[in-house]
mmCIF file of C-alpha atoms and ligand atoms in Angstrom:
data_model
loop_
_atom_site.group_PDB
_atom_site.id
_atom_site.type_symbol
_atom_site.label_atom_id
_atom_site.label_comp_id
_atom_site.label_asym_id
_atom_site.label_seq_id
_atom_site.Cartn_x
_atom_site.Cartn_y
_atom_site.Cartn_z
ATOM 1 C CA MET Y 20 -45.567 -6.486 -24.733
ATOM 2 C CA LYS Y 21 -42.683 -4.230 -23.862
ATOM 3 C CA ASN Y 22 -42.998 -4.993 -20.189
ATOM 4 C CA LYS Y 23 -43.055 -8.762 -20.896
ATOM 5 C CA GLN Y 24 -39.816 -8.365 -22.861
ATOM 6 C CA MET Y 25 -38.198 -6.363 -20.068
ATOM 7 C CA LEU Y 26 -39.139 -9.010 -17.534
ATOM 8 C CA LEU Y 27 -37.724 -11.778 -19.637
ATOM 9 C CA THR Y 28 -34.449 -9.789 -20.029
ATOM 10 C CA ALA Y 29 -34.271 -9.149 -16.270
ATOM 11 C CA ASN Y 30 -34.916 -12.831 -15.540
ATOM 12 C CA LYS Y 31 -32.172 -13.858 -18.037
ATOM 13 C CA GLU Y 32 -29.769 -11.335 -16.494
ATOM 14 C CA ALA Y 33 -30.338 -12.772 -12.989
ATOM 15 C CA VAL Y 34 -29.823 -16.339 -14.300
ATOM 16 C CA ILE Y 35 -26.688 -15.740 -16.328
ATOM 17 C CA GLU Y 36 -25.153 -13.592 -13.530
ATOM 18 C CA LEU Y 37 -25.715 -16.469 -11.053
ATOM 19 C CA ILE Y 38 -24.199 -19.057 -13.336
ATOM 20 C CA ARG Y 39 -21.220 -16.754 -13.979
ATOM 21 C CA THR Y 40 -20.480 -15.921 -10.442
ATOM 22 C CA LYS Y 41 -21.743 -18.964 -8.517
ATOM 23 C CA GLY Y 42 -21.325 -21.750 -11.139
ATOM 24 C CA PRO Y 43 -21.081 -24.745 -11.400
ATOM 25 C CA ILE Y 44 -24.679 -24.489 -10.212
ATOM 26 C CA ASN Y 45 -27.805 -26.626 -10.744
ATOM 27 C CA ARG Y 46 -31.297 -25.407 -11.874
ATOM 28 C CA ALA Y 47 -32.935 -26.134 -8.544
ATOM 29 C CA MET Y 48 -30.463 -23.868 -6.822
ATOM 30 C CA ILE Y 49 -30.963 -21.102 -9.488
ATOM 31 C CA ALA Y 50 -34.709 -21.355 -8.787
ATOM 32 C CA ARG Y 51 -34.221 -21.006 -5.059
ATOM 33 C CA LEU Y 52 -31.899 -17.942 -5.440
ATOM 34 C CA THR Y 53 -33.939 -16.154 -8.108
ATOM 35 C CA GLY Y 54 -37.421 -17.142 -7.135
ATOM 36 C CA LEU Y 55 -38.159 -18.158 -10.763
ATOM 37 C CA SER Y 56 -40.054 -21.353 -11.666
ATOM 38 C CA ILE Y 57 -38.185 -24.476 -12.891
ATOM 39 C CA PRO Y 58 -39.869 -24.358 -16.340
ATOM 40 C CA THR Y 59 -38.821 -20.692 -16.798
ATOM 41 C CA ILE Y 60 -35.253 -21.555 -15.782
ATOM 42 C CA MET Y 61 -35.306 -24.611 -18.140
ATOM 43 C CA LYS Y 62 -36.220 -22.392 -21.052
ATOM 44 C CA ILE Y 63 -33.624 -19.644 -20.216
ATOM 45 C CA THR Y 64 -30.696 -22.014 -19.549
ATOM 46 C CA ASP Y 65 -31.539 -24.002 -22.789
ATOM 47 C CA ASP Y 66 -31.272 -20.738 -24.733
ATOM 48 C CA PHE Y 67 -27.911 -19.968 -23.091
ATOM 49 C CA ILE Y 68 -26.649 -23.507 -23.889
ATOM 50 C CA GLN Y 69 -27.785 -23.053 -27.598
ATOM 51 C CA ALA Y 70 -25.999 -19.634 -27.724
ATOM 52 C CA GLY Y 71 -22.754 -21.221 -26.478
ATOM 53 C CA LEU Y 72 -22.575 -19.177 -23.304
ATOM 54 C CA VAL Y 73 -23.315 -21.937 -20.788
ATOM 55 C CA ARG Y 74 -22.586 -25.646 -20.720
ATOM 56 C CA SER Y 75 -23.464 -28.608 -18.642
ATOM 57 C CA ILE Y 76 -20.477 -30.269 -16.938
ATOM 58 C CA GLY Y 77 -22.266 -33.494 -15.820
ATOM 59 C CA LYS Y 78 -24.117 -34.566 -12.718
ATOM 60 C CA GLY Y 79 -23.653 -33.059 -9.276
ATOM 61 C CA GLU Y 80 -24.254 -34.659 -5.849
ATOM 62 C CA SER Y 81 -27.921 -35.691 -5.250
ATOM 63 C CA THR Y 82 -29.765 -34.326 -2.243
ATOM 64 C CA GLY Y 83 -32.269 -37.141 -2.467
ATOM 65 C CA GLY Y 84 -33.890 -37.424 -5.891
ATOM 66 C CA LYS Y 85 -32.348 -37.477 -9.376
ATOM 67 C CA LYS Y 86 -28.744 -36.254 -9.624
ATOM 68 C CA PRO Y 87 -28.858 -32.601 -10.742
ATOM 69 C CA ASP Y 88 -27.196 -31.318 -13.985
ATOM 70 C CA MET Y 89 -24.488 -28.784 -13.149
ATOM 71 C CA LEU Y 90 -24.174 -25.688 -15.318
ATOM 72 C CA GLU Y 91 -21.206 -23.346 -15.842
ATOM 73 C CA PHE Y 92 -20.516 -20.173 -17.716
ATOM 74 C CA ILE Y 93 -18.136 -20.672 -20.724
ATOM 75 C CA GLU Y 94 -15.569 -18.097 -19.831
ATOM 76 C CA ASP Y 95 -13.742 -18.300 -23.133
ATOM 77 C CA ALA Y 96 -16.830 -18.424 -25.375
ATOM 78 C CA TYR Y 97 -15.871 -14.968 -26.565
ATOM 79 C CA TYR Y 98 -12.882 -12.713 -26.297
ATOM 80 C CA ILE Y 99 -13.167 -8.984 -25.690
ATOM 81 C CA ILE Y 100 -10.764 -6.154 -26.631
ATOM 82 C CA GLY Y 101 -9.958 -3.657 -23.841
ATOM 83 C CA VAL Y 102 -8.240 -0.318 -24.710
ATOM 84 C CA ASP Y 103 -6.652 2.092 -22.240
ATOM 85 C CA LEU Y 104 -5.892 5.416 -23.989
ATOM 86 C CA GLY Y 105 -3.420 7.327 -21.658
ATOM 87 C CA ARG Y 106 -1.323 10.456 -21.931
ATOM 88 C CA HIS Y 107 1.941 8.479 -21.911
ATOM 89 C CA ARG Y 108 1.016 4.907 -22.646
ATOM 90 C CA LYS Y 109 -1.621 3.102 -24.758
ATOM 91 C CA ASN Y 110 -2.522 -0.369 -23.767
ATOM 92 C CA VAL Y 111 -4.641 -2.831 -25.804
ATOM 93 C CA ILE Y 112 -5.578 -6.181 -24.356
ATOM 94 C CA LEU Y 113 -7.423 -9.224 -25.562
ATOM 95 C CA MET Y 114 -9.212 -10.928 -22.621
ATOM 96 C CA ASP Y 115 -11.713 -13.699 -22.011
ATOM 97 C CA MET Y 116 -14.875 -13.272 -20.072
ATOM 98 C CA ALA Y 117 -13.147 -14.153 -16.716
ATOM 99 C CA GLY Y 118 -10.876 -11.155 -17.037
ATOM 100 C CA ARG Y 119 -7.828 -13.279 -18.065
ATOM 101 C CA ILE Y 120 -5.451 -11.447 -20.433
ATOM 102 C CA ILE Y 121 -4.737 -13.520 -23.549
ATOM 103 C CA LYS Y 122 -2.594 -10.995 -25.343
ATOM 104 C CA ARG Y 123 -1.384 -7.476 -24.694
ATOM 105 C CA ASN Y 124 0.078 -4.765 -26.873
ATOM 106 C CA GLN Y 125 1.595 -1.692 -25.168
ATOM 107 C CA GLU Y 126 3.161 1.430 -26.753
ATOM 108 C CA ILE Y 127 4.455 4.762 -25.671
ATOM 109 C CA VAL Y 128 2.448 7.692 -26.968
ATOM 110 C CA SER Y 129 4.317 10.162 -29.150
ATOM 111 C CA GLU Y 130 3.959 13.933 -29.066
ATOM 112 C CA ASP Y 131 2.691 13.802 -32.668
ATOM 113 C CA GLU Y 132 -0.184 11.657 -31.452
ATOM 114 C CA ILE Y 133 -1.091 14.061 -28.638
ATOM 115 C CA GLN Y 134 -1.157 16.985 -31.130
ATOM 116 C CA ASN Y 135 -3.151 14.983 -33.671
ATOM 117 C CA PRO Y 136 -5.917 12.745 -32.207
ATOM 118 C CA GLN Y 137 -6.531 11.186 -35.638
ATOM 119 C CA VAL Y 138 -2.947 9.800 -35.659
ATOM 120 C CA TYR Y 139 -3.358 8.500 -32.106
ATOM 121 C CA ILE Y 140 -6.582 6.633 -33.046
ATOM 122 C CA GLU Y 141 -5.005 5.289 -36.245
ATOM 123 C CA GLY Y 142 -2.241 3.846 -34.016
ATOM 124 C CA ILE Y 143 -4.773 2.311 -31.619
ATOM 125 C CA ALA Y 144 -6.727 0.812 -34.581
ATOM 126 C CA LYS Y 145 -3.516 -0.997 -35.596
ATOM 127 C CA MET Y 146 -2.992 -2.425 -32.143
ATOM 128 C CA ILE Y 147 -6.581 -3.544 -31.934
ATOM 129 C CA SER Y 148 -6.335 -5.222 -35.437
ATOM 130 C CA ALA Y 149 -3.294 -7.227 -34.178
ATOM 131 C CA CYS Y 150 -5.433 -8.583 -31.318
ATOM 132 C CA ILE Y 151 -8.348 -9.402 -33.537
ATOM 133 C CA LYS Y 152 -6.058 -11.240 -35.986
ATOM 134 C CA TYR Y 153 -4.606 -13.301 -33.142
ATOM 135 C CA ALA Y 154 -8.259 -14.200 -31.996
ATOM 136 C CA GLU Y 155 -9.168 -15.196 -35.522
ATOM 137 C CA GLU Y 156 -6.119 -17.428 -35.867
ATOM 138 C CA ILE Y 157 -7.188 -19.414 -32.779
ATOM 139 C CA GLY Y 158 -10.884 -19.332 -33.828
ATOM 140 C CA LYS Y 159 -12.338 -17.109 -31.058
ATOM 141 C CA PRO Y 160 -15.156 -14.677 -31.829
ATOM 142 C CA ILE Y 161 -14.799 -11.111 -30.458
ATOM 143 C CA LEU Y 162 -17.741 -9.659 -28.413
ATOM 144 C CA GLY Y 163 -16.704 -6.098 -28.839
ATOM 145 C CA ILE Y 164 -14.291 -3.278 -28.007
ATOM 146 C CA GLY Y 165 -14.337 -1.371 -24.745
ATOM 147 C CA VAL Y 166 -12.326 1.916 -24.529
ATOM 148 C CA GLY Y 167 -11.176 3.789 -21.433
ATOM 149 C CA ILE Y 168 -9.883 7.312 -22.009
ATOM 150 C CA ALA Y 169 -8.584 10.087 -19.816
ATOM 151 C CA GLY Y 170 -10.982 13.066 -19.460
ATOM 152 C CA ILE Y 171 -14.682 13.704 -19.691
ATOM 153 C CA VAL Y 172 -16.742 11.352 -21.950
ATOM 154 C CA ASP Y 173 -20.156 12.072 -23.249
ATOM 155 C CA GLU Y 174 -21.857 8.695 -22.965
ATOM 156 C CA GLN Y 175 -24.451 9.192 -25.691
ATOM 157 C CA LYS Y 176 -22.278 10.796 -28.242
ATOM 158 C CA GLN Y 177 -19.312 8.608 -27.330
ATOM 159 C CA VAL Y 178 -17.025 11.605 -27.628
ATOM 160 C CA ASN Y 179 -14.036 12.684 -25.535
ATOM 161 C CA VAL Y 180 -15.518 16.048 -24.638
ATOM 162 C CA PHE Y 181 -12.473 17.460 -22.761
ATOM 163 C CA SER Y 182 -9.182 16.044 -21.511
ATOM 164 C CA ALA Y 183 -6.773 18.130 -19.518
ATOM 165 C CA ASP Y 184 -4.136 15.351 -20.058
ATOM 166 C CA PHE Y 185 -4.324 15.487 -23.849
ATOM 167 C CA GLY Y 186 -5.544 19.001 -24.317
ATOM 168 C CA TRP Y 187 -8.266 17.482 -26.581
ATOM 169 C CA ASN Y 188 -11.763 18.964 -27.174
ATOM 170 C CA ASN Y 189 -14.655 16.999 -28.724
ATOM 171 C CA VAL Y 190 -12.664 14.186 -30.220
ATOM 172 C CA LYS Y 191 -15.057 11.618 -31.764
ATOM 173 C CA VAL Y 192 -13.174 8.543 -30.675
ATOM 174 C CA VAL Y 193 -15.863 5.896 -31.177
ATOM 175 C CA GLN Y 194 -17.010 7.250 -34.571
ATOM 176 C CA GLN Y 195 -13.405 7.099 -35.764
ATOM 177 C CA LEU Y 196 -12.827 3.585 -34.451
ATOM 178 C CA LYS Y 197 -16.123 2.449 -36.123
ATOM 179 C CA GLU Y 198 -14.553 3.303 -39.479
ATOM 180 C CA TYR Y 199 -12.076 0.418 -38.818
ATOM 181 C CA PHE Y 200 -14.194 -2.155 -36.927
ATOM 182 C CA ASP Y 201 -17.644 -3.569 -37.356
ATOM 183 C CA LEU Y 202 -18.017 -4.513 -33.720
ATOM 184 C CA PRO Y 203 -19.900 -3.055 -30.757
ATOM 185 C CA ILE Y 204 -17.778 -0.291 -29.156
ATOM 186 C CA ALA Y 205 -18.328 1.180 -25.685
ATOM 187 C CA MET Y 206 -16.276 4.046 -24.107
ATOM 188 C CA GLU Y 207 -15.966 5.463 -20.582
ATOM 189 C CA ASN Y 208 -13.580 7.586 -18.626
ATOM 190 C CA SER Y 209 -10.488 5.457 -17.694
ATOM 191 C CA ASN Y 210 -10.772 6.121 -13.891
ATOM 192 C CA ARG Y 211 -14.190 4.598 -14.184
ATOM 193 C CA THR Y 212 -13.112 1.633 -16.216
ATOM 194 C CA MET Y 213 -10.375 1.103 -13.675
ATOM 195 C CA ALA Y 214 -12.986 0.952 -10.885
ATOM 196 C CA LEU Y 215 -15.147 -1.431 -12.964
ATOM 197 C CA GLY Y 216 -12.171 -3.747 -13.514
ATOM 198 C CA GLU Y 217 -11.319 -3.818 -9.861
ATOM 199 C CA LYS Y 218 -14.990 -4.421 -8.935
ATOM 200 C CA TRP Y 219 -15.471 -7.339 -11.386
ATOM 201 C CA PHE Y 220 -12.089 -9.029 -11.276
ATOM 202 C CA GLY Y 221 -9.901 -7.407 -8.672
ATOM 203 C CA ALA Y 222 -9.763 -5.943 -5.121
ATOM 204 C CA GLY Y 223 -13.477 -4.904 -5.025
ATOM 205 C CA LYS Y 224 -15.126 -8.234 -5.851
ATOM 206 C CA ASP Y 225 -16.963 -8.453 -2.602
ATOM 207 C CA CYS Y 226 -17.725 -4.808 -1.959
ATOM 208 C CA ASN Y 227 -20.787 -2.799 -3.103
ATOM 209 C CA TYR Y 228 -19.734 0.722 -2.337
ATOM 210 C CA ILE Y 229 -16.373 1.552 -3.694
ATOM 211 C CA PHE Y 230 -14.407 4.769 -4.061
ATOM 212 C CA CYS Y 231 -11.587 4.016 -6.510
ATOM 213 C CA VAL Y 232 -8.681 6.452 -6.768
ATOM 214 C CA ASN Y 233 -6.284 6.565 -9.675
ATOM 215 C CA TRP Y 234 -3.158 7.992 -8.192
ATOM 216 C CA GLY Y 235 -0.671 8.399 -10.996
ATOM 217 C CA TYR Y 236 0.548 11.128 -13.327
ATOM 218 C CA GLY Y 237 -2.765 12.898 -12.627
ATOM 219 C CA ILE Y 238 -5.471 12.020 -10.031
ATOM 220 C CA GLY Y 239 -8.998 10.800 -10.802
ATOM 221 C CA ALA Y 240 -11.539 8.712 -9.181
ATOM 222 C CA ALA Y 241 -14.791 6.760 -9.637
ATOM 223 C CA ILE Y 242 -17.645 5.844 -7.299
ATOM 224 C CA LEU Y 243 -19.380 2.505 -7.625
ATOM 225 C CA GLU Y 244 -22.657 1.938 -5.761
ATOM 226 C CA GLU Y 245 -24.287 -1.522 -5.841
ATOM 227 C CA GLY Y 246 -21.874 -2.292 -8.604
ATOM 228 C CA SER Y 247 -22.977 0.655 -10.842
ATOM 229 C CA LEU Y 248 -20.876 3.583 -11.798
ATOM 230 C CA LEU Y 249 -22.155 6.917 -10.414
ATOM 231 C CA GLN Y 250 -22.354 9.203 -13.425
ATOM 232 C CA GLY Y 251 -23.432 12.543 -11.980
ATOM 233 C CA TYR Y 252 -25.981 14.926 -13.600
ATOM 234 C CA ASN Y 253 -23.703 15.825 -16.610
ATOM 235 C CA GLY Y 254 -21.733 12.586 -16.422
ATOM 236 C CA SER Y 255 -18.475 14.168 -15.138
ATOM 237 C CA SER Y 256 -18.525 12.842 -11.474
ATOM 238 C CA GLY Y 257 -15.290 11.630 -10.004
ATOM 239 C CA GLU Y 258 -12.994 14.575 -10.716
ATOM 240 C CA PHE Y 259 -11.344 14.003 -7.316
ATOM 241 C CA GLY Y 260 -8.056 15.474 -8.444
ATOM 242 C CA HIS Y 261 -9.554 18.905 -8.862
ATOM 243 C CA LEU Y 262 -10.848 19.385 -5.291
ATOM 244 C CA THR Y 263 -9.236 22.661 -4.243
ATOM 245 C CA LEU Y 264 -7.164 22.078 -1.103
ATOM 246 C CA GLU Y 265 -5.134 25.310 -1.047
ATOM 247 C CA LYS Y 266 -6.787 28.490 -2.329
ATOM 248 C CA ASP Y 267 -3.526 30.120 -3.561
ATOM 249 C CA GLY Y 268 -1.706 26.779 -4.237
ATOM 250 C CA PRO Y 269 0.251 25.755 -7.324
ATOM 251 C CA LEU Y 270 -1.321 26.062 -10.773
ATOM 252 C CA CYS Y 271 -3.151 22.931 -11.977
ATOM 253 C CA ASP Y 272 -3.419 21.699 -15.631
ATOM 254 C CA CYS Y 273 -7.187 22.404 -15.299
ATOM 255 C CA GLY Y 274 -6.444 26.137 -14.883
ATOM 256 C CA ASN Y 275 -7.350 26.412 -11.238
ATOM 257 C CA ARG Y 276 -4.945 26.636 -8.291
ATOM 258 C CA GLY Y 277 -4.255 24.365 -5.359
ATOM 259 C CA CYS Y 278 -6.109 21.337 -6.693
ATOM 260 C CA LEU Y 279 -5.251 17.959 -5.065
ATOM 261 C CA GLU Y 280 -3.704 16.951 -8.451
ATOM 262 C CA ALA Y 281 -1.406 19.972 -8.288
ATOM 263 C CA LEU Y 282 -0.255 19.038 -4.854
ATOM 264 C CA SER Y 283 -0.144 15.205 -4.789
ATOM 265 C CA SER Y 284 0.032 13.686 -8.248
ATOM 266 C CA GLY Y 285 2.984 12.096 -9.831
ATOM 267 C CA ASN Y 286 3.353 15.086 -12.044
ATOM 268 C CA ALA Y 287 3.238 17.454 -9.042
ATOM 269 C CA ILE Y 288 5.843 15.326 -7.238
ATOM 270 C CA ALA Y 289 8.208 15.446 -10.206
ATOM 271 C CA LYS Y 290 7.735 19.155 -10.811
ATOM 272 C CA GLN Y 291 8.637 20.016 -7.254
ATOM 273 C CA MET Y 292 11.748 17.877 -7.397
ATOM 274 C CA ARG Y 293 12.880 19.464 -10.705
ATOM 275 C CA LYS Y 294 12.571 22.877 -9.095
ATOM 276 C CA ILE Y 295 14.856 21.904 -6.265
ATOM 277 C CA LEU Y 296 17.321 20.131 -8.636
ATOM 278 C CA ARG Y 297 17.437 23.419 -10.671
ATOM 279 C CA GLN Y 298 18.295 25.375 -7.477
ATOM 280 C CA ARG Y 299 20.993 22.856 -6.700
ATOM 281 C CA ASN Y 300 22.369 23.277 -10.222
ATOM 282 C CA CYS Y 301 23.578 19.673 -10.115
ATOM 283 C CA MET Y 302 22.067 18.250 -13.301
ATOM 284 C CA ALA Y 303 21.861 19.039 -17.024
ATOM 285 C CA GLU Y 304 18.484 20.520 -18.045
ATOM 286 C CA ALA Y 305 17.703 17.620 -20.413
ATOM 287 C CA ASP Y 306 18.304 15.040 -17.683
ATOM 288 C CA MET Y 307 16.155 17.058 -15.240
ATOM 289 C CA GLU Y 308 13.151 16.904 -17.613
ATOM 290 C CA ASN Y 309 13.345 13.074 -17.400
ATOM 291 C CA VAL Y 310 13.003 13.102 -13.606
ATOM 292 C CA GLN Y 311 9.692 11.455 -12.749
ATOM 293 C CA ALA Y 312 7.817 10.646 -9.474
ATOM 294 C CA ASP Y 313 9.552 7.167 -9.309
ATOM 295 C CA ASP Y 314 12.933 8.948 -9.250
ATOM 296 C CA VAL Y 315 11.808 11.111 -6.348
ATOM 297 C CA PHE Y 316 10.971 7.932 -4.335
ATOM 298 C CA THR Y 317 14.418 6.650 -5.139
ATOM 299 C CA PHE Y 318 16.085 9.877 -4.033
ATOM 300 C CA MET Y 319 14.150 9.663 -0.835
ATOM 301 C CA LYS Y 320 15.384 6.094 -0.183
ATOM 302 C CA GLN Y 321 18.912 7.316 -0.785
ATOM 303 C CA GLY Y 322 18.480 9.765 2.058
ATOM 304 C CA ASP Y 323 17.535 13.008 0.167
ATOM 305 C CA LYS Y 324 15.681 15.090 2.771
ATOM 306 C CA GLU Y 325 14.086 17.423 0.300
ATOM 307 C CA ALA Y 326 12.775 14.518 -1.765
ATOM 308 C CA GLU Y 327 11.403 13.017 1.501
ATOM 309 C CA LYS Y 328 9.645 16.291 2.264
ATOM 310 C CA ILE Y 329 7.928 16.428 -1.158
ATOM 311 C CA ILE Y 330 6.715 12.834 -0.764
ATOM 312 C CA TRP Y 331 5.338 13.257 2.776
ATOM 313 C CA GLU Y 332 3.451 16.374 1.690
ATOM 314 C CA ALA Y 333 1.989 14.726 -1.343
ATOM 315 C CA VAL Y 334 0.890 11.725 0.845
ATOM 316 C CA GLU Y 335 -0.605 14.055 3.468
ATOM 317 C CA TYR Y 336 -2.630 15.885 0.817
ATOM 318 C CA MET Y 337 -3.910 12.495 -0.539
ATOM 319 C CA GLY Y 338 -4.846 11.473 2.995
ATOM 320 C CA ILE Y 339 -6.815 14.717 3.448
ATOM 321 C CA GLY Y 340 -8.621 14.115 0.115
ATOM 322 C CA ILE Y 341 -9.461 10.527 1.047
ATOM 323 C CA ALA Y 342 -10.717 11.515 4.505
ATOM 324 C CA GLY Y 343 -12.968 14.059 2.819
ATOM 325 C CA SER Y 344 -14.266 11.391 0.406
ATOM 326 C CA ILE Y 345 -15.073 9.095 3.349
ATOM 327 C CA ASN Y 346 -17.002 11.871 5.143
ATOM 328 C CA LEU Y 347 -18.876 12.658 1.959
ATOM 329 C CA LEU Y 348 -19.638 9.317 0.537
ATOM 330 C CA ASP Y 349 -19.308 6.657 3.276
ATOM 331 C CA PRO Y 350 -17.961 3.868 1.023
ATOM 332 C CA ASN Y 351 -17.185 0.400 2.319
ATOM 333 C CA MET Y 352 -13.970 0.194 0.365
ATOM 334 C CA ILE Y 353 -11.278 2.612 -0.952
ATOM 335 C CA VAL Y 354 -9.181 1.156 -3.726
ATOM 336 C CA LEU Y 355 -6.028 2.942 -4.563
ATOM 337 C CA SER Y 356 -4.481 2.260 -7.969
ATOM 338 C CA GLY Y 357 -2.125 3.951 -10.415
ATOM 339 C CA GLY Y 358 1.660 4.489 -10.684
ATOM 340 C CA ILE Y 359 2.208 6.097 -7.229
ATOM 341 C CA THR Y 360 0.915 2.924 -5.541
ATOM 342 C CA LYS Y 361 3.980 1.035 -6.759
ATOM 343 C CA SER Y 362 5.717 2.734 -3.679
ATOM 344 C CA LYS Y 363 2.931 1.973 -1.217
ATOM 345 C CA GLU Y 364 5.246 0.195 1.250
ATOM 346 C CA ILE Y 365 6.995 3.478 1.821
ATOM 347 C CA TYR Y 366 3.987 5.626 2.671
ATOM 348 C CA HIS Y 367 1.082 3.260 3.609
ATOM 349 C CA SER Y 368 1.218 3.768 7.373
ATOM 350 C CA TYR Y 369 1.651 7.558 7.096
ATOM 351 C CA LEU Y 370 -1.341 7.770 4.589
ATOM 352 C CA MET Y 371 -3.467 5.791 7.048
ATOM 353 C CA GLU Y 372 -2.489 8.058 9.971
ATOM 354 C CA THR Y 373 -3.397 11.124 7.908
ATOM 355 C CA ILE Y 374 -6.796 9.640 6.914
ATOM 356 C CA GLU Y 375 -7.492 8.822 10.571
ATOM 357 C CA LYS Y 376 -6.479 12.311 11.598
ATOM 358 C CA HIS Y 377 -8.817 14.068 9.107
ATOM 359 C CA ARG Y 378 -11.727 11.716 8.980
ATOM 360 C CA MET Y 379 -14.768 12.799 10.937
ATOM 361 C CA ARG Y 380 -15.222 10.779 14.123
ATOM 362 C CA ASN Y 381 -17.713 7.908 13.583
ATOM 363 C CA ALA Y 382 -17.867 8.477 9.802
ATOM 364 C CA GLY Y 383 -16.710 5.515 7.686
ATOM 365 C CA THR Y 384 -15.504 3.611 10.702
ATOM 366 C CA LYS Y 385 -15.607 0.290 8.800
ATOM 367 C CA VAL Y 386 -14.037 1.455 5.531
ATOM 368 C CA LYS Y 387 -11.294 -0.729 4.183
ATOM 369 C CA VAL Y 388 -8.362 1.079 2.406
ATOM 370 C CA CYS Y 389 -6.662 -1.285 -0.040
ATOM 371 C CA TYR Y 390 -4.690 -1.312 -3.250
ATOM 372 C CA GLY Y 391 -5.802 -2.517 -6.710
ATOM 373 C CA HIS Y 392 -5.027 -6.082 -7.790
ATOM 374 C CA LEU Y 393 -4.926 -5.433 -11.575
ATOM 375 C CA GLY Y 394 -1.927 -3.177 -11.723
ATOM 376 C CA GLU Y 395 -1.341 -1.250 -14.979
ATOM 377 C CA ASN Y 396 -3.965 -3.312 -16.781
ATOM 378 C CA ALA Y 397 -6.849 -2.260 -14.579
ATOM 379 C CA SER Y 398 -8.265 0.361 -16.954
ATOM 380 C CA ALA Y 399 -8.018 -1.913 -20.009
ATOM 381 C CA ILE Y 400 -9.610 -4.844 -18.189
ATOM 382 C CA GLY Y 401 -12.351 -2.558 -16.990
ATOM 383 C CA ALA Y 402 -12.876 -1.143 -20.516
ATOM 384 C CA ALA Y 403 -13.356 -4.700 -21.799
ATOM 385 C CA THR Y 404 -15.724 -5.275 -18.886
ATOM 386 C CA LEU Y 405 -18.059 -2.607 -20.253
ATOM 387 C CA ILE Y 406 -18.751 -4.931 -23.162
ATOM 388 C CA LEU Y 407 -19.228 -7.957 -20.821
ATOM 389 C CA LYS Y 408 -21.461 -5.990 -18.556
ATOM 390 C CA ASN Y 409 -23.669 -5.049 -21.584
ATOM 391 C CA LEU Y 410 -23.941 -8.737 -22.518
ATOM 392 C CA ILE Y 411 -25.006 -9.775 -18.947
ATOM 393 C CA GLU Y 412 -27.486 -6.815 -18.596
ATOM 394 C CA LYS Y 413 -29.095 -7.737 -21.860
ATOM 395 C CA GLY Y 414 -29.535 -11.235 -20.529
ATOM 396 C CA GLY Y 415 -26.876 -12.763 -22.817
ATOM 397 C CA ASN Y 416 -28.254 -11.256 -26.017
HETATM 398 ZN ZN1 ZN V 22 -7.269 21.113 -11.206
#
């Protein structure tokens, strides 16, 4: 009985995924592509139509017999909430099932919120409520809430086990959000939700083996194989930023020395610049604290040689890290996303040169290196996609 149910779910998943990605499509075509019988497809598609997930949009071109009925996925049947909990910024979006953003709330994270996770989550709950209220006003049901968060997430317990960015340990994020909302809630590490977003709705749509790097204040990554996120044995895979590249290098937030993150991240770039500005004694201490990686790129453009050196070194270390990931994983696409990619025009060719120089000959010869399409909303879109993915995998139930 259990096997029969699993088979039905797998069939429903195949059919809904075809209608979602290849629609408008007729039942004969679905039969050809899935190998299922027409009566089985009739039954499944009728259920989807009843559930309001699929609709008929009239008759398509005939290839001889009766004109076929064309079916399409109703992309706005439900809205989904996507949440990106970051160290500096919290982003909450309301999106439809085609990845289109309907509404967005963005706020800066306060120090009080970092010190007190409960306050942070209370603030997030308010932002989510505003999106739900908006959806209710226009009569759209909400499918669920997807959460992306920096740090290591325990999938089963839905807890933020450790985050170097926040300095949090064992924060029960999902449990706390459930006190506010009676909706399905899913959570994943935000580098992984970013990768999922780019795979479903962005740069990685046509690729099956993606290494997605989040190059921002910190550095993280996620690996997608055949469209699924690689978890690792304990669920902590993808800590790309903490590969050691210099054994006695600068101290990293994780406690080790010489990590890629301590050499190449936005935080590392800004820290090195502040050190130089201090030596130059040219700026008030308070102003110096506000210097971020974006400013270092600006200084470089203005001809500051030391800023330029910091940037080239950071880019070189990133190139070495990516070359290593190509040797190790053999992906067919590298997607770079995150704040540092705003300045890609400056460093793209040097980054590619460095990757070429350090990549093993004949490894990853066909890999494409590209930049994310979803910008600063990638993690939130991917978080909402966790909920959509669950719906599809359960065959629309
Ligand atoms: Zn580290």
